[in-house]
XYZ file of C-alpha atoms in Angstrom:
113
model
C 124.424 97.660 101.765
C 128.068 97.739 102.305
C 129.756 96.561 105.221
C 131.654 98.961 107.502
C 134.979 98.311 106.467
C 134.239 99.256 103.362
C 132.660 102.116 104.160
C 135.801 103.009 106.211
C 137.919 102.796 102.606
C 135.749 104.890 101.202
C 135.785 107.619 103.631
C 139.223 107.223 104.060
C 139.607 107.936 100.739
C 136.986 110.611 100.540
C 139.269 112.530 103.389
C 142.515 111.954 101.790
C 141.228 113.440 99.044
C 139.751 116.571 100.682
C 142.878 116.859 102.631
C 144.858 117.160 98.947
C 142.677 119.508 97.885
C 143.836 122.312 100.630
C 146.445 124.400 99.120
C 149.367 125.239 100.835
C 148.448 128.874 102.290
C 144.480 127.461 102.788
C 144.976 125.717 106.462
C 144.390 129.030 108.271
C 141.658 129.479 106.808
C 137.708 129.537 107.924
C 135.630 125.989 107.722
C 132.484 125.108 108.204
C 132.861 124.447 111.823
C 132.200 128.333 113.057
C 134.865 127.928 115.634
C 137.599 125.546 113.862
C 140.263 126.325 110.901
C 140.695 124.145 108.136
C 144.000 122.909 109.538
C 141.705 121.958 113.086
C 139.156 119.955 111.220
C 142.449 118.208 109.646
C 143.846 117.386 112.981
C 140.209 116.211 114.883
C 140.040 114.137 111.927
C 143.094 112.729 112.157
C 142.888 112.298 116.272
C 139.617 111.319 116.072
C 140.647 107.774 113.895
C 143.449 107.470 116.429
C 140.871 107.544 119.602
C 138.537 104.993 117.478
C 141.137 102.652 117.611
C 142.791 102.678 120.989
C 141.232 100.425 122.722
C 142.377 97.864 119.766
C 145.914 99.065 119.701
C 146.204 100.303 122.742
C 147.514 103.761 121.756
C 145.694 107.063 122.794
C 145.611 109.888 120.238
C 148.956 112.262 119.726
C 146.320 114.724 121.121
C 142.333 115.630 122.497
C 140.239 115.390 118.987
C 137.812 118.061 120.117
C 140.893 120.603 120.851
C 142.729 120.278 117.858
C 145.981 122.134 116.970
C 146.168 124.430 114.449
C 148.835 123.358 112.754
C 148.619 120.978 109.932
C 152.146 119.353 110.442
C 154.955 119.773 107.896
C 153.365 116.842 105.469
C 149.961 116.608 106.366
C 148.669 114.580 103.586
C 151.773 112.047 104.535
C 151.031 112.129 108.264
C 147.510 111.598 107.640
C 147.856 108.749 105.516
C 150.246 107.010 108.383
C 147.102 107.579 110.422
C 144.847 106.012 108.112
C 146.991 103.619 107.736
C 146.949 102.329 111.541
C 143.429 103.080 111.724
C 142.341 100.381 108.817
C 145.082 97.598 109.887
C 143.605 98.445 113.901
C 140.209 97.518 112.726
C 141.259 94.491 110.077
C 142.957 92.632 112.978
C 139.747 92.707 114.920
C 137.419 91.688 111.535
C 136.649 88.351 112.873
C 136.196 88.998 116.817
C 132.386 89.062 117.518
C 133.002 92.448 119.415
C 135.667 95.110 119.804
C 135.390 97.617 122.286
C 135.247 101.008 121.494
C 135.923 104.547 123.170
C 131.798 104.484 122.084
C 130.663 101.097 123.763
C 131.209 97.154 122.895
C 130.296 96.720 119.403
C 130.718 94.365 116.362
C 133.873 95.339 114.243
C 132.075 95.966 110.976
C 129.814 98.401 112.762
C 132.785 100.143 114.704
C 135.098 99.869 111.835
């Protein structure tokens, strides 16, 4: 079974490459999450890795995860790559601790990560 972090690669790199995927004129437009665009899902994505990893940085999200924007930003693969970014070097520089805490609870970093 694979360890957290690398499950964290991979579905960092599952997301980037969704978030590719999305044409130009396709953020407005219907997900599966009845009430959110594709553009929200983008952004609670995005928020949601930054409120993960706040209590190890000590930065709050740009923004509430469950009330996204709905814009996608002028870059938004670029800005959510600097995201994804933080979010992986947050978690690396915690690999060793025993615990991290977490906006979810005190919990090893291979299991938060």
């Amino acid at each position: 079974m694979a360890d957290g972090f690398e499950l964290l690669t991979a579905a960092h790199a599952y997301l980037l490459a969704a978030v590719r995927g999305v044409p130009a004129d396709g953020w407005g437009s219907a997900s599966p999450c009845s009430d959110w665009t594709v553009a929200q899902v983008l952004n609670h994505a995005r928020l949601d890795q930054q409120a993960l990893t706040m209590k190890i940085g000590g930065t709050p999200p740009a923004g509430d995860p469950f009330a996204p924007g709905t814009e996608p930003g002028a870059d938004p693969v670029a800005e959510l790559e600097a995201v994804l970014k933080d979010s992986a070097a947050a978690w690396e520089s915690v690999r060793g601790a025993e615990t991290v805490e977490t906006p979810v609870g005190t919990m090893p970093p291979a299991q938060g990560a």
